[in-house]
Short mmCIF file of C-alpha atoms in Angstrom, two decimals:
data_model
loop_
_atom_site.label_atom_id
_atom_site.label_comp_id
_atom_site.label_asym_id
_atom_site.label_seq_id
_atom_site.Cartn_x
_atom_site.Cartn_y
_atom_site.Cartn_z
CA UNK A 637 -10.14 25.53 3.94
CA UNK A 638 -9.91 21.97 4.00
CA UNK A 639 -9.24 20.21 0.67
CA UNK A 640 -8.59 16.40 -0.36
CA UNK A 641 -5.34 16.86 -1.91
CA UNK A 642 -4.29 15.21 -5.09
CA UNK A 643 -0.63 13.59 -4.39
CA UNK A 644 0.32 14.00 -7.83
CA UNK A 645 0.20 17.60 -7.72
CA UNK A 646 2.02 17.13 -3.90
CA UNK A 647 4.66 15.24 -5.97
CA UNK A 648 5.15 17.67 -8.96
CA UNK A 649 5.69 20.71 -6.76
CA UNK A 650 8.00 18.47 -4.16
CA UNK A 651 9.97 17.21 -7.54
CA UNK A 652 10.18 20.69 -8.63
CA UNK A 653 11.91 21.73 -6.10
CA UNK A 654 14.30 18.82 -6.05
CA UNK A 655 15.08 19.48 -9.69
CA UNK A 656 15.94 23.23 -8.50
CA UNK A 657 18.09 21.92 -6.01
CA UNK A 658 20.01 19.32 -7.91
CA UNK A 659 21.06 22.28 -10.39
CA UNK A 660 22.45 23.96 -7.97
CA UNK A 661 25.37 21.24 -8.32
CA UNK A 662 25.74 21.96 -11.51
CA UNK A 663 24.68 19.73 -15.07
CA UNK A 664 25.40 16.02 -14.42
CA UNK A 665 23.89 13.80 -17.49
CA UNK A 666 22.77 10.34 -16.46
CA UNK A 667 25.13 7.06 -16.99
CA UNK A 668 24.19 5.63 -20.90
CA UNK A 669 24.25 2.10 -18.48
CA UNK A 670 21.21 3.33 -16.79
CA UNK A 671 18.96 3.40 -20.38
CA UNK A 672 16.32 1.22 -20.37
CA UNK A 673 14.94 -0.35 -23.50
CA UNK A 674 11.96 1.68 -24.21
CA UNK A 675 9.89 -1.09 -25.49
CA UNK A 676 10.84 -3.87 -23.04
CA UNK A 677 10.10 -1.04 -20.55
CA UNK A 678 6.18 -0.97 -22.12
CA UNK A 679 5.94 -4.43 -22.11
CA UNK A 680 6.89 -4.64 -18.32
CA UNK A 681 4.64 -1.61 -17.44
CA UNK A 682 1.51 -3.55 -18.67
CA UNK A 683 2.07 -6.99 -17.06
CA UNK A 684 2.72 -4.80 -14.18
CA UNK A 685 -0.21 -2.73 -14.06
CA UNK A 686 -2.31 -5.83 -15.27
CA UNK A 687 -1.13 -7.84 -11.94
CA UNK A 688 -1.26 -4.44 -9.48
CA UNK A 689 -5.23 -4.35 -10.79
CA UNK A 690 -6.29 -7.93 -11.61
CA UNK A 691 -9.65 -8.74 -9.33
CA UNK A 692 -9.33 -11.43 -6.94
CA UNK A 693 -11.53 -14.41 -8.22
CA UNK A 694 -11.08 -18.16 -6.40
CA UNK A 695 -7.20 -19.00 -7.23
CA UNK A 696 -6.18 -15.99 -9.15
CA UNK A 697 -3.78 -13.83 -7.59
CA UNK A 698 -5.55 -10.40 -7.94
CA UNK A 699 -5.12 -7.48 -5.97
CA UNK A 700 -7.85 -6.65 -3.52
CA UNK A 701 -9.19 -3.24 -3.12
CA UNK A 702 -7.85 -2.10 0.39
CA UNK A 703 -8.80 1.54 0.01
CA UNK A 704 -12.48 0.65 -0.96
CA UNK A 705 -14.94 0.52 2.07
CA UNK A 706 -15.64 -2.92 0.51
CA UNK A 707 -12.76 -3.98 2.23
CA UNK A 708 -13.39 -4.89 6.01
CA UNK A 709 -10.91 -7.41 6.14
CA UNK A 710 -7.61 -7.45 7.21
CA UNK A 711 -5.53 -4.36 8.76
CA UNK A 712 -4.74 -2.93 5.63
CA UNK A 713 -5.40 0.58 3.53
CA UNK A 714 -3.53 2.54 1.59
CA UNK A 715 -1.73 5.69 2.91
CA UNK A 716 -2.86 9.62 3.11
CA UNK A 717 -2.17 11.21 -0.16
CA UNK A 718 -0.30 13.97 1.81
CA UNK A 719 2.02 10.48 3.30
CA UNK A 720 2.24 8.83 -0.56
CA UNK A 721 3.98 12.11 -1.90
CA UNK A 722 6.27 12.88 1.16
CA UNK A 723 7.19 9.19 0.93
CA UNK A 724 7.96 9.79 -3.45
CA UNK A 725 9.46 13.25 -2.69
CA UNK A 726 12.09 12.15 -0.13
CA UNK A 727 12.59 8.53 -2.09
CA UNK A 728 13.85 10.40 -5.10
CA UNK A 729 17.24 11.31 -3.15
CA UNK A 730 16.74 7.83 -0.85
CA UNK A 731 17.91 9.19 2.55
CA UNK A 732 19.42 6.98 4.77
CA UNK A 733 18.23 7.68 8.74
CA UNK A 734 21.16 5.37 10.07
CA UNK A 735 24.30 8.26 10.44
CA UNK A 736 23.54 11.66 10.31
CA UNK A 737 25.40 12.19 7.19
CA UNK A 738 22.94 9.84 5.45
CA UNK A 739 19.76 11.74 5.40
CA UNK A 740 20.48 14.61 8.06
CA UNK A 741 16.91 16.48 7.12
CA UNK A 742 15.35 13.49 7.19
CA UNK A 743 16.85 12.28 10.36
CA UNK A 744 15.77 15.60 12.29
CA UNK A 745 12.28 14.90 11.35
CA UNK A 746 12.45 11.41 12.62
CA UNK A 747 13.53 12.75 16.12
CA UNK A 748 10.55 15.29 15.82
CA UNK A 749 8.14 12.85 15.02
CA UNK A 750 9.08 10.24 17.36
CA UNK A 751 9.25 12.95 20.11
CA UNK A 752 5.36 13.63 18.99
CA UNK A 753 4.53 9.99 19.43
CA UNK A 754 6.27 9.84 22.44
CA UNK A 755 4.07 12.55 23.70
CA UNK A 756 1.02 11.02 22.86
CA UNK A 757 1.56 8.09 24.71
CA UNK A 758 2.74 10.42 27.99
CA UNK A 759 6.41 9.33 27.82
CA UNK A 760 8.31 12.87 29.25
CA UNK A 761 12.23 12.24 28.16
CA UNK A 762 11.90 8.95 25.83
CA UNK A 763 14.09 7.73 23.46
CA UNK A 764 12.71 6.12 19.88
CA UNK A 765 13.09 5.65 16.42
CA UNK A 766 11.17 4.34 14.03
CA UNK A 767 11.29 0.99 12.17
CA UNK A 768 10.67 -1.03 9.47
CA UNK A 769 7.50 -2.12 11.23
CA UNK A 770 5.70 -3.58 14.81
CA UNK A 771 7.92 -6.83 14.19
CA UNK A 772 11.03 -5.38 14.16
CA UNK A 773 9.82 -2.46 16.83
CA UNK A 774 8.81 -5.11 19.64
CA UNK A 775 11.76 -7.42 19.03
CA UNK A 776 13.60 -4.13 19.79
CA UNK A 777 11.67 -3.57 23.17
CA UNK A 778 12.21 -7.12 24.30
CA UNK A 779 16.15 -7.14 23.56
CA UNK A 780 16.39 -4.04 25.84
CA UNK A 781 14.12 -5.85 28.47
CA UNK A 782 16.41 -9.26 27.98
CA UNK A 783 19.33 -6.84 28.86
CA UNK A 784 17.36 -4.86 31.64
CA UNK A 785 16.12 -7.82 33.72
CA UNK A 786 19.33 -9.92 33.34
CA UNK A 787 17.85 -12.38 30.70
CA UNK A 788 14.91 -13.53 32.46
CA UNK A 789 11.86 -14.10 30.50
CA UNK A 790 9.10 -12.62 29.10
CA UNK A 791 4.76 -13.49 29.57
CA UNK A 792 2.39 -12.48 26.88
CA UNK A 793 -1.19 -13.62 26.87
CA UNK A 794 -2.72 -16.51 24.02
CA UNK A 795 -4.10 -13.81 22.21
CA UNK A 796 -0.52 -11.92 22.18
CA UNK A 797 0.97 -11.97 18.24
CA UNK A 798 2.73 -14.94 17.70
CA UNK A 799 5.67 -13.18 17.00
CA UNK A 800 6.45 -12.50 20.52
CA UNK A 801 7.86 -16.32 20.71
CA UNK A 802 9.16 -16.38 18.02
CA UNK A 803 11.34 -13.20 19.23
CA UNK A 804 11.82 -14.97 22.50
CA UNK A 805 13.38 -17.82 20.94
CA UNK A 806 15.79 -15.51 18.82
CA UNK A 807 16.88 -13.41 21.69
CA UNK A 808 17.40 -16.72 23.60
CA UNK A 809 15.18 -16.23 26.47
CA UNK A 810 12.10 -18.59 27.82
CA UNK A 811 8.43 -17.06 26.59
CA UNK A 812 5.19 -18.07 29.14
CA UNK A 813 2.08 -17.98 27.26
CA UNK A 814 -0.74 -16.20 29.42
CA UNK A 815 -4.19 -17.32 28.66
CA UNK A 816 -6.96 -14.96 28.19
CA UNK A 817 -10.46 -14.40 29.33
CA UNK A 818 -13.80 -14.80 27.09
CA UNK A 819 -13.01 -11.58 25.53
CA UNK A 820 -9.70 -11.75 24.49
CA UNK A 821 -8.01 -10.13 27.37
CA UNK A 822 -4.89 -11.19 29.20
CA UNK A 823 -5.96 -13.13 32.44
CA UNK A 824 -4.88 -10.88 35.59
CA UNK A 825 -5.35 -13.99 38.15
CA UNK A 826 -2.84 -16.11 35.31
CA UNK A 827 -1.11 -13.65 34.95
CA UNK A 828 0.08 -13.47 39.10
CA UNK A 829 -0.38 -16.99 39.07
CA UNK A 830 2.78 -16.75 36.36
CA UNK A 831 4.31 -14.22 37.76
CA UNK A 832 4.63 -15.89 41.35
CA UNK A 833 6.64 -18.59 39.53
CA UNK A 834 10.03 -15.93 39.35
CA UNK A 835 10.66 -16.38 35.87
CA UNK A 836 9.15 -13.77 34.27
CA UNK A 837 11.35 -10.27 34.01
CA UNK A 838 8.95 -8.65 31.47
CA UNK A 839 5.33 -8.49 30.70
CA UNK A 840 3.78 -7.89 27.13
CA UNK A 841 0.42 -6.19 27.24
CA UNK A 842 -1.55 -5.89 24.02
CA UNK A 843 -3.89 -3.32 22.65
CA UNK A 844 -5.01 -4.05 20.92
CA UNK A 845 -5.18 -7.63 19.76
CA UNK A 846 -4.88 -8.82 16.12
CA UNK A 847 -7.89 -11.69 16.25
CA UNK A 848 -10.27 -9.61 18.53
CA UNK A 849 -9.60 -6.71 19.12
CA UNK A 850 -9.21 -6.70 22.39
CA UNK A 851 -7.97 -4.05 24.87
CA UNK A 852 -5.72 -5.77 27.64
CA UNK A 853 -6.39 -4.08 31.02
CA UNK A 854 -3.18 -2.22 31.41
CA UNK A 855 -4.44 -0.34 33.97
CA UNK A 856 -4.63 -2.90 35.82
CA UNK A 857 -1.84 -5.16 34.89
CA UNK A 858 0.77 -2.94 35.61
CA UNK A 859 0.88 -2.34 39.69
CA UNK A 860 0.51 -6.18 39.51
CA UNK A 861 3.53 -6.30 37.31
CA UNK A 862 5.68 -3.48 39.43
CA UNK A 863 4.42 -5.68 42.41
CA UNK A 864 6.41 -8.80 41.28
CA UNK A 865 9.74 -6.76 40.08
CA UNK A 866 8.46 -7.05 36.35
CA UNK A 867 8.73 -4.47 33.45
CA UNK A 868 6.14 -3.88 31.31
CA UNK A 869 6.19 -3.30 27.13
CA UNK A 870 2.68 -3.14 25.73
CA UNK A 871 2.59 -3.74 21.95
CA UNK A 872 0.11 -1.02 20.69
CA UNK A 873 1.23 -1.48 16.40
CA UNK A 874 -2.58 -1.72 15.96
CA UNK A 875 -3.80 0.34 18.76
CA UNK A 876 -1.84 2.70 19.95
CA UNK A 877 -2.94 5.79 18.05
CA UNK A 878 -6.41 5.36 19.96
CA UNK A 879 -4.72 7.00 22.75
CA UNK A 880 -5.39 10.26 20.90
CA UNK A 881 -9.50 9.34 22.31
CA UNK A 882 -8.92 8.36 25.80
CA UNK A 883 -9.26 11.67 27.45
CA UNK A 884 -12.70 12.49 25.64
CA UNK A 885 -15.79 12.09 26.78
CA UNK A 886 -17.61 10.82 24.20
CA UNK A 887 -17.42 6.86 25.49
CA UNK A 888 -16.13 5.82 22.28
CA UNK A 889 -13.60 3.61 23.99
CA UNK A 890 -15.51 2.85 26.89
CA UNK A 891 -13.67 0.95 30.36
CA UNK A 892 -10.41 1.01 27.64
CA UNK A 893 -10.06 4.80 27.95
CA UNK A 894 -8.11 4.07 31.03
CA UNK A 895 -6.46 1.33 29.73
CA UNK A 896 -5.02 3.74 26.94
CA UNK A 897 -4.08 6.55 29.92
CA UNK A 898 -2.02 3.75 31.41
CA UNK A 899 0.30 3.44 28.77
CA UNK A 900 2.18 6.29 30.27
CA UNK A 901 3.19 4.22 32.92
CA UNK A 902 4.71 0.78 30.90
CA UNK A 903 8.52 0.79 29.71
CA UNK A 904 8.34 0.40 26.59
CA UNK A 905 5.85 0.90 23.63
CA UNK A 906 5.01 -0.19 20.28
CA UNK A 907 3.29 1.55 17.69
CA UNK A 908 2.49 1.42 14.11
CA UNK A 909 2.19 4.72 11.95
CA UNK A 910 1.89 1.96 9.05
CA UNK A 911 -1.55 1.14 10.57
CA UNK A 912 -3.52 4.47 12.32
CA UNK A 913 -1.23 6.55 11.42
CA UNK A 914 -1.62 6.48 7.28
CA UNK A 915 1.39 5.80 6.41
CA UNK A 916 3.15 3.57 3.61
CA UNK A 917 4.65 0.06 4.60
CA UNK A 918 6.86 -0.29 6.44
CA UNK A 919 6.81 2.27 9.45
CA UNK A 920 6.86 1.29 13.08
CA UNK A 921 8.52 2.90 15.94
CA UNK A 922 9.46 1.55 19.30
CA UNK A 923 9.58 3.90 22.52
CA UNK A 924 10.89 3.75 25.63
CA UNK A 925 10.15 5.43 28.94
CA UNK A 926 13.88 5.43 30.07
CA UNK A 927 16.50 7.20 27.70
CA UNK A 928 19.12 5.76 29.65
CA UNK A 929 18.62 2.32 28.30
CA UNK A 930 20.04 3.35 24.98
CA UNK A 931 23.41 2.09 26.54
CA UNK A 932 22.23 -1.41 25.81
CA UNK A 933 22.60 -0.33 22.46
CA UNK A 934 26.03 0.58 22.34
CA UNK A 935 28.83 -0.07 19.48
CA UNK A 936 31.74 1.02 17.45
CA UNK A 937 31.32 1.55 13.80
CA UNK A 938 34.67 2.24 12.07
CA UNK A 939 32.68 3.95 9.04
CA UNK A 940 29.65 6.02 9.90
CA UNK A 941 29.50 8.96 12.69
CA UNK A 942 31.61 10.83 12.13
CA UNK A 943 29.90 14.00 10.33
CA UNK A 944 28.28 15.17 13.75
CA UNK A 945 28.40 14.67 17.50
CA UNK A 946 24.79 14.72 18.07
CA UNK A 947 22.79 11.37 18.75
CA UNK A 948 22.97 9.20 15.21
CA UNK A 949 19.67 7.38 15.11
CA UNK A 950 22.22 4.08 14.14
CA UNK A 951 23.40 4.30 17.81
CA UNK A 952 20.31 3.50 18.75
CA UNK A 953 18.73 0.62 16.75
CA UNK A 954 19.26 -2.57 16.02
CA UNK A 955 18.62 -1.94 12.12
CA UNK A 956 21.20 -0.05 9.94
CA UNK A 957 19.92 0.96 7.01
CA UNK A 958 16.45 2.35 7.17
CA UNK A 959 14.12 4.70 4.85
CA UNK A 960 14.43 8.26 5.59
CA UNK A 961 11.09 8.80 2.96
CA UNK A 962 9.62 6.91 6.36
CA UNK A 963 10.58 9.76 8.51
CA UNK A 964 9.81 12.23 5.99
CA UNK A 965 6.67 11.03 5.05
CA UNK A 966 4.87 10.70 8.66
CA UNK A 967 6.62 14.16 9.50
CA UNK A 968 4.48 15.68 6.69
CA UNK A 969 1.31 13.63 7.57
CA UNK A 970 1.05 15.21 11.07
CA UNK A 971 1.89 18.74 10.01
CA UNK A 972 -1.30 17.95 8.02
CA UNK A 973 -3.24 15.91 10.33
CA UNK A 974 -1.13 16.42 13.87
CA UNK A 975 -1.93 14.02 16.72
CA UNK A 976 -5.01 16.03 18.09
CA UNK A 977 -8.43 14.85 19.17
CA UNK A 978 -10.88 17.00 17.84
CA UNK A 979 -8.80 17.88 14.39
CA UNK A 980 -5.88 16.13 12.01
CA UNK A 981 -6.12 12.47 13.05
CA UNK A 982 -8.46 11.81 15.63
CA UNK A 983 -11.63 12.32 13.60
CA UNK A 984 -10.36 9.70 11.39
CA UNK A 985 -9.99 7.06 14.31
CA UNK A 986 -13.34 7.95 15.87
CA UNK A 987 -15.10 7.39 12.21
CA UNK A 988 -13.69 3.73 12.63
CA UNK A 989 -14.80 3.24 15.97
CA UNK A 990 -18.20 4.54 15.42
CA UNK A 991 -18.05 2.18 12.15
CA UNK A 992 -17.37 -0.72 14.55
CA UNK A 993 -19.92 0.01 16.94
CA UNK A 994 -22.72 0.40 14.18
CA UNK A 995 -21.65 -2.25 12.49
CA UNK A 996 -22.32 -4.26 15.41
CA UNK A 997 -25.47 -2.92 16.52
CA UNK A 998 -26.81 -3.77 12.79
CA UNK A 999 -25.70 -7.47 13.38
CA UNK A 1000 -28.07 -7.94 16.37
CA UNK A 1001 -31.16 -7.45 13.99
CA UNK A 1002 -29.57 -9.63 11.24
CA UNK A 1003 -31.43 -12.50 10.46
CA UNK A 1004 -28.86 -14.93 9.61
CA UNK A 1005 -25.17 -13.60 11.68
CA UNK A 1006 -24.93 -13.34 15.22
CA UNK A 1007 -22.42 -10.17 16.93
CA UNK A 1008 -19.88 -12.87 19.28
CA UNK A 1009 -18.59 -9.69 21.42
CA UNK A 1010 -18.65 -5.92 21.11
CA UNK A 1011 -16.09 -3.89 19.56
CA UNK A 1012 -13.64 -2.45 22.02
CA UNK A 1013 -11.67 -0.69 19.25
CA UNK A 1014 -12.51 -0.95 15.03
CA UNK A 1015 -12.77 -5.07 14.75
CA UNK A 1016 -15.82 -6.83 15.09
CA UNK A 1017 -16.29 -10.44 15.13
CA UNK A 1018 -19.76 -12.59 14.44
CA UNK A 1019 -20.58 -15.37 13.10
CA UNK A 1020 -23.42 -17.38 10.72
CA UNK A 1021 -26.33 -19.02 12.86
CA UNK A 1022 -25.56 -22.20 13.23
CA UNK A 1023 -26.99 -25.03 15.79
CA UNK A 1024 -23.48 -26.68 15.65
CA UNK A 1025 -19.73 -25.64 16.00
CA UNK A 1026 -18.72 -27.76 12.56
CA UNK A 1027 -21.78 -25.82 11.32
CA UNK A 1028 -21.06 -22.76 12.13
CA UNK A 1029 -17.27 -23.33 10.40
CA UNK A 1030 -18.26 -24.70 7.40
CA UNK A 1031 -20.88 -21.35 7.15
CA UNK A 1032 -18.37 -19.02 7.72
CA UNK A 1033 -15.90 -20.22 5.20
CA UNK A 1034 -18.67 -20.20 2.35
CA UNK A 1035 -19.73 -16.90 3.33
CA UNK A 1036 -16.14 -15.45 3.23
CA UNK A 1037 -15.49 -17.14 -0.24
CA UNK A 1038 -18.97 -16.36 -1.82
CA UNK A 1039 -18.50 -12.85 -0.47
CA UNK A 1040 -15.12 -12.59 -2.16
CA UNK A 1041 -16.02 -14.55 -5.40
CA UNK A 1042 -19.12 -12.48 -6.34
CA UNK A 1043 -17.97 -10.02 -9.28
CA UNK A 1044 -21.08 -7.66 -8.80
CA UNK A 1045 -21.45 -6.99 -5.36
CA UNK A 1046 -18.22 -8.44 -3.79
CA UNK A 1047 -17.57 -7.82 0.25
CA UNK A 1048 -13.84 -8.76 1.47
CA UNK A 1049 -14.08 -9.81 5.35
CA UNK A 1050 -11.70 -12.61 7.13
CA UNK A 1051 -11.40 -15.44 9.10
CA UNK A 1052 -10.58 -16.34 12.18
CA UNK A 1053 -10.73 -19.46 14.50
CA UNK A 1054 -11.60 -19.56 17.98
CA UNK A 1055 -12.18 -23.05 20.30
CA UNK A 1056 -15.31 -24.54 20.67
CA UNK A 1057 -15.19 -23.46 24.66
CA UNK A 1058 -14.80 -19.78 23.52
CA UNK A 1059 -17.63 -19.68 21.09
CA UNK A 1060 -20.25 -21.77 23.62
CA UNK A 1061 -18.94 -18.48 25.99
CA UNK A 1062 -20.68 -15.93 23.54
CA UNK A 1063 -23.55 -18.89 21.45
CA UNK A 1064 -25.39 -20.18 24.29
CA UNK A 1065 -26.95 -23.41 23.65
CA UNK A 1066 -24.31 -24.19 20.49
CA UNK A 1067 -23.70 -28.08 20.28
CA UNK A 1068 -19.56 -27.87 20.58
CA UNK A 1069 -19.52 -30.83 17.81
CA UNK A 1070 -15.93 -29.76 16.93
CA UNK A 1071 -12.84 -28.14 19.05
CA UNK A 1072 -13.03 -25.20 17.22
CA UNK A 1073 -14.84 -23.27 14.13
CA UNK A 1074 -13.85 -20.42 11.93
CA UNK A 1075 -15.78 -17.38 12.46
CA UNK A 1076 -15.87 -14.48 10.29
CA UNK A 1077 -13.90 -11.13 11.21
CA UNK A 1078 -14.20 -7.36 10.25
CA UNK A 1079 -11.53 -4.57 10.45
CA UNK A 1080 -13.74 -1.36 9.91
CA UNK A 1081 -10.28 0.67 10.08
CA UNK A 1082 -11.17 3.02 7.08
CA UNK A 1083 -13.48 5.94 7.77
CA UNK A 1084 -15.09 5.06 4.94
CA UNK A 1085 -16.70 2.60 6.61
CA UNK A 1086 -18.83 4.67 9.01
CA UNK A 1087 -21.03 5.59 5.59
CA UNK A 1088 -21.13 1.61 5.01
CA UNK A 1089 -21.66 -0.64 7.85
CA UNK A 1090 -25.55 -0.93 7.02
CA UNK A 1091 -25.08 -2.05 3.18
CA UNK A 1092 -21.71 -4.50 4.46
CA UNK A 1093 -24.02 -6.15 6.67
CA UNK A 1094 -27.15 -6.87 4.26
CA UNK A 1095 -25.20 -8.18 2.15
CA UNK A 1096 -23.16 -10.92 4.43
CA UNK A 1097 -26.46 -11.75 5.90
CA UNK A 1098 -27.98 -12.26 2.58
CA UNK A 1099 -24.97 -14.80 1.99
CA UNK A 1100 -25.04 -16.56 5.24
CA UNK A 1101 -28.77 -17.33 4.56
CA UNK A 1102 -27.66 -19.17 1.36
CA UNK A 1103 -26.13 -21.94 3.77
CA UNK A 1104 -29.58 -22.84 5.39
CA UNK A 1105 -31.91 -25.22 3.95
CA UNK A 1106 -34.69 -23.46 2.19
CA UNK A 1107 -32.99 -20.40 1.04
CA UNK A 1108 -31.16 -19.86 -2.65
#
């Protein structure tokens, strides 16, 4: 029988149990230091709660309701129940997944898990761990690349995260910014162009992209890669779970079904369980094709390691410290929901993608907004009609703020900008007044959604016709 669990009760029985355990130590009062002033306490509770629940209105800075399906904005929602207890259970004792000694339950279930993942992607003998988040994860994949390709550097398309620079810059090694096509994709004929330059050692393929959406064609990119001597990490925080989909044959992922099968072949991959995978901030995990490369990781540490000669996941990561509640928590999520198609987690990513795809399909009989590409995952972009580029940004801005603002029916969407070049490629006949506009952006990532796309729409269309003369 399938039940909605209530994490409270998940957290009584899991503290129950802890309790039973600690008295097996024997009676151990707390410190007096640790009292808290009971009042003070109350006093800091409220102002708490009051902040954690205040609605977001103009400059206030309220909380905005990322489990509702009123939220389509950015790629946030909160975790499974069945995650949000593991995570409370396992914080009560605060493992420590760096030496063995430091959470060694919590540590096995971090190899387990990671070993799932690893699975998923079709990675046979991989080595992993999980971090404190994609960030951290890809800077991880690019310092072993740095160290595998002698320090040469690294290509990532324009619609790449900016990050990847950023990380190129702190692992000291030169970053060439691919551009992309109309849809958000790396470039293939750049990309050899770049690559028949030498000084690339490692491409970053994305999938899928934080402004679009967008699937890059791994597939394809890699034999072009292997074909100049290059390696290939794909950063997949956002969509690498979709993998779970690409063997189906239901065409929810279309052409990027194959693109998701490829990711077997790359060298290293990122993936977020903080994102599809339901889990509480911060939880990535990095993977890598080749165990051996753990060398590059390599150290002495005069104070830990010593409790076991099995692998310590601190001999492999660049972090120390790090949450074993992490571990713990996606371990329990995909005992729940495991990493299955047709049951545990892939129902919830197909809701999103159907979401995506409706919500889309509503757009092209809205009055007001105009669809600017089709979904290739759960992000749609569209924009207000608008006869100019300056037009269409100054639309899109009022929509997202009037959409935001309103305290009876209030929708939470985002921006984002793209050039005047890019939007003439989807708005035919669009005077490019201005180098670029915002448009407005969707992330349908809750299944939620799936039950709301027709209402989210009305009502944004209903607000972009407030910009047009003639309207209220």
């Amino acid at each position: 029988m399938r039940t909605h669990p209530d994490p409270l009760d998940l957290i009584r029985r899991g503290y129950a149990a802890l309790d039973a355990w600690d008295a097996e130590f024997g009676p151990a009062d707390p410190h007096p230091a640790l009292a808290v002033d009971a009042e003070r306490l109350g006093a800091a509770l409220d102002e708490y709660l009051g902040r954690m629940t205040a609605a977001p209105r103009g400059e206030t800075p309220g909380m905005y309701p990322f489990g509702h399906p009123r939220y389509a904005g950015q790629m946030l929602k909160p975790p499974h129940p069945v995650a949000l207890a593991a995570y409370a259970i396992a914080a009560r004792v605060n493992p420590n997944n760096h030496a063995l000694d430091g959470g060694p339950p919590t540590s096995a279930m971090e190899k387990e898990v990671v070993a799932e993942l690893a699975a998923m992607v079709g990675f046979e003998t991989p080595l992993g761990h999980l971090t404190g988040g994609g960030t951290v994860a890809n800077l991880e994949a690019l310092f072993v690349a740095r160290e595998e390709t002698g320090g040469r550097g690294i290509a990532v398309s324009a619609e790449g995260h900016y990050t990847h620079a950023r990380m190129a810059g702190v692992l000291g090694v030169d970053c060439a910014v691919v551009a992309s096509d109309d849809a958000g994709r790396i470039d293939l004929s750049a990309l050899d162009d770049t690559l028949r330059a030498g000084n690339v050692g490692t491409v970053v393929l994305t999938m899928t992209t934080t402004g679009l959406g967008a699937v890059d064609p791994v597939a394809d990119a890699i034999p072009l890669c292997r074909a100049h001597g290059a390696r290939v990490h794909v950063d997949a925080a956002y969509g690498g779970f979709f993998r779970l989909l690409a063997d189906g044959d239901d065409g929810l992922l279309g052409d990027g079904a194959r693109h998701f099968r490829a990711l077997a072949d790359a060298d290293s991959v990122v993936i977020d369980p903080h994102k599809h995978g339901l889990q509480p901030y911060g939880c990535g995990a990095v993977l890598f094709a080749d165990p051996a490369v753990g060398r590059h990781y390599r150290h002495d540490s005069p104070y830990t390691y010593f409790t076991s000669e099995k692998l310590h996941l601190g001999e492999i990561s660049l972090e120390c410290s790090r949450p074993g509640a992490a571990a713990g928590a996606l371990w329990l999520t995909l005992r729940a929901l495991p990493l299955v198609a047709d049951d545990g987690l892939g129902p919830i990513l197909a809701a999103g993608l159907r979401a995506a795809r409706a919500f889309h399909d509503r757009l092209g009989s809205a009055e007001h907004l105009a669809p600017l590409l089709a979904p290739e995952t759960d992000i749609v972009v569209y924009a207000p009609v608008a006869e100019t580029v300056s037009a269409l940004d100054a639309r899109s801005a009022a929509v997202f703020q009037q959409a935001m603002d309103d305290p009876d029916d209030p929708v939470f969407v985002s921006l984002y900008r793209l050039s005047a070049d890019r939007l003439r490629a989807h708005l035919p006949g669009i005077d490019g007044d201005a180098p670029a506009a915002r448009v407005l952006r969707s992330v349908l990532m809750k299944p939620e959604h799936e039950g709301w796309t027709d209402r989210l729409v009305a009502r944004l269309d209903a607000l972009a016709a407030r910009g047009i003369v003639g309207h209220p």
